Tab-separated table of C-alpha atoms in Angstrom:
chain	number	residue	atom	x	y	z
A	1	MET	CA	129.967	189.058	126.680
A	2	SER	CA	132.830	187.350	128.400
A	3	SER	CA	131.435	183.859	127.770
A	4	GLY	CA	131.992	184.302	124.018
A	5	THR	CA	135.605	185.409	124.407
A	6	PRO	CA	137.170	181.908	124.581
A	7	LEU	CA	135.312	180.967	121.412
A	8	ALA	CA	136.414	184.145	119.671
A	9	ASN	CA	140.013	183.511	120.804
A	10	ARG	CA	139.923	179.963	119.453
A	11	PHE	CA	138.561	181.215	116.128
A	12	ALA	CA	141.306	183.834	115.950
A	13	GLN	CA	143.935	181.126	116.570
A	14	TRP	CA	142.552	179.061	113.678
A	15	GLN	CA	142.767	182.092	111.415
A	16	ASN	CA	146.394	182.756	112.416
A	17	PHE	CA	147.524	179.340	111.165
A	18	ASP	CA	146.485	179.709	107.516
A	19	PHE	CA	143.293	177.978	108.435
A	20	ASP	CA	141.500	176.300	105.542
A	21	PRO	CA	137.777	177.081	105.934
A	22	ALA	CA	136.887	173.859	104.146
A	23	GLN	CA	138.602	171.958	106.987
A	24	CYS	CA	136.863	173.862	109.776
A	25	PRO	CA	135.861	171.381	112.508
A	26	VAL	CA	132.921	173.515	113.516
A	27	ARG	CA	131.493	173.636	110.020
A	28	SER	CA	131.958	169.972	109.265
A	29	VAL	CA	130.503	168.753	112.561
A	30	LEU	CA	127.660	171.251	112.869
A	31	ASP	CA	126.742	170.679	109.244
A	32	HIS	CA	125.587	167.226	110.342
A	33	ILE	CA	124.649	167.654	113.996
A	34	GLY	CA	122.876	170.956	113.419
A	35	ASP	CA	120.545	169.913	110.651
A	36	LYS	CA	116.812	169.628	111.120
A	37	TRP	CA	116.657	165.880	111.800
A	38	THR	CA	119.967	164.650	113.219
A	39	ALA	CA	119.508	165.986	116.745
A	40	LEU	CA	116.046	164.417	116.969
A	41	ILE	CA	117.348	161.062	115.741
A	42	LEU	CA	120.201	161.155	118.272
A	43	ILE	CA	117.714	161.940	121.044
A	44	VAL	CA	115.509	159.009	120.004
A	45	LEU	CA	118.504	156.662	119.990
A	46	ALA	CA	119.719	157.951	123.367
A	47	THR	CA	117.347	155.691	125.278
A	48	LYS	CA	117.925	152.398	123.469
A	49	PRO	CA	118.562	150.871	120.036
A	50	HIS	CA	115.705	151.287	117.567
A	51	ARG	CA	114.600	149.874	114.271
A	52	PHE	CA	114.020	152.190	111.329
A	53	SER	CA	110.242	152.092	111.722
A	54	ASP	CA	110.508	152.915	115.443
A	55	ILE	CA	112.609	155.996	114.687
A	56	ARG	CA	110.158	157.044	111.998
A	57	ARG	CA	107.249	156.767	114.451
A	58	ALA	CA	109.166	158.798	117.028
A	59	VAL	CA	109.860	161.539	114.445
A	60	PRO	CA	106.637	161.331	112.417
A	61	ASP	CA	107.224	164.282	110.086
A	62	ILE	CA	110.473	162.894	108.627
A	63	SER	CA	110.238	161.186	105.253
A	64	LYS	CA	111.639	157.697	104.717
A	65	ARG	CA	114.209	159.132	102.313
A	66	MET	CA	115.382	161.807	104.751
A	67	LEU	CA	115.555	159.321	107.634
A	68	THR	CA	117.622	156.977	105.486
A	69	GLN	CA	119.981	159.802	104.485
A	70	SER	CA	120.280	161.037	108.061
A	71	LEU	CA	121.009	157.584	109.460
A	72	ARG	CA	123.618	156.966	106.747
A	73	GLY	CA	125.257	160.291	107.538
A	74	LEU	CA	125.303	159.493	111.253
A	75	GLU	CA	126.733	156.050	110.499
A	76	ARG	CA	129.382	157.583	108.226
A	77	ASP	CA	130.306	160.097	110.950
A	78	GLY	CA	130.685	157.276	113.464
A	79	MET	CA	127.787	158.445	115.639
A	80	VAL	CA	125.473	155.507	114.915
A	81	THR	CA	126.068	151.836	114.282
A	82	ARG	CA	123.824	149.672	112.142
A	83	HIS	CA	123.213	146.069	113.147
A	84	VAL	CA	121.638	143.557	110.766
A	85	PHE	CA	120.059	140.450	112.243
A	86	PRO	CA	119.813	137.292	110.103
A	87	THR	CA	116.043	136.957	110.133
A	88	LYS	CA	113.563	136.623	107.281
A	89	PRO	CA	113.236	139.404	106.278
A	90	PRO	CA	116.470	140.827	107.724
A	91	SER	CA	115.976	143.001	110.776
A	92	VAL	CA	118.066	146.172	111.151
A	93	GLU	CA	118.668	148.075	114.363
A	94	TYR	CA	120.405	151.407	114.916
A	95	ARG	CA	122.394	152.236	118.051
A	96	LEU	CA	124.456	155.140	119.262
A	97	SER	CA	128.167	154.483	119.150
A	98	SER	CA	130.406	155.762	121.942
A	99	LEU	CA	130.982	158.872	119.802
A	100	GLY	CA	127.212	159.297	119.476
A	101	VAL	CA	126.788	158.970	123.230
A	102	SER	CA	129.488	161.602	123.747
A	103	VAL	CA	127.496	164.230	121.832
A	104	LEU	CA	124.387	163.818	124.017
A	105	GLU	CA	125.613	166.058	126.849
A	106	PRO	CA	126.430	169.077	124.662
A	107	LEU	CA	123.245	168.398	122.691
A	108	ALA	CA	121.238	168.418	125.937
A	109	GLY	CA	122.673	171.851	126.700
A	110	LEU	CA	121.616	173.131	123.292
A	111	VAL	CA	118.135	171.621	123.682
A	112	GLU	CA	117.760	173.269	127.094
A	113	TRP	CA	118.911	176.596	125.659
A	114	ALA	CA	116.407	176.239	122.794
A	115	GLU	CA	113.567	175.457	125.207
A	116	ASN	CA	114.457	178.423	127.419
A	117	ASN	CA	114.824	180.879	124.530
A	118	ARG	CA	112.246	179.746	121.986
A	119	ALA	CA	109.644	182.323	122.996
A	120	GLY	CA	112.171	185.168	122.902
A	121	ILE	CA	113.406	184.084	119.487
A	122	ARG	CA	109.833	183.918	118.207
A	123	ARG	CA	109.138	187.432	119.519
A	124	ALA	CA	112.302	188.725	117.845
A	125	GLN	CA	111.277	187.097	114.551
A	126	GLU	CA	107.804	188.622	114.749
A	127	GLN	CA	109.292	192.046	115.490
A	128	PHE	CA	111.798	191.733	112.649
A	129	ASP	CA	109.042	190.687	110.239
A	130	ALA	CA	106.818	193.562	111.369
A	131	ASP	CA	109.680	196.054	110.909
A	132	ASN	CA	110.871	194.703	107.561
A	133	PHE	CA	107.701	193.368	105.972
A	134	PRO	CA	104.989	195.684	107.262
A	135	TYR	CA	102.502	195.139	104.429
A	136	LYS	CA	100.106	192.288	104.943
A	137	PRO	CA	97.647	191.761	102.111
A	138	PRO	CA	94.007	191.733	103.129
A	139	VAL	CA	92.456	188.325	103.519
A	140	SER	CA	89.792	187.762	100.908
A	141	CYS	CA	86.932	185.347	101.074
A	142	HIS	CA	86.836	185.305	97.279
A	143	PRO	CA	89.400	183.318	95.269
A	144	ALA	CA	91.466	185.252	92.757
A	145	ASN	CA	90.443	184.880	89.121
């Protein structure tokens, strides 16, 4: 796997300089970008600014609390900017910052990889589960007492 060698070399260099794992750029960035919701929110905001309710409609299975936390995290990381308009009630809009725009290209590569490999990953998971958890209880039509 020659394509992984530059990454492995970079990791080895970090380790040679008394690297503090808590300061790892990969961990700190991917901790936010790689969570369940952040990538979807960035993709929604890629086209244009959106209000909170628009983002929630675009990602319907996210809770209000999780969307709020995710947007705050993205704002804190400098990926998203929040704009409040002086209306009654106040109107709030979220936009990608230049840093947020800069992550779209690598994110698009990851999304493409995920689309191309999803079926293979699912097959591997099913095989792993079959090999490691072979017992499947019989399905009963009668509820347990």
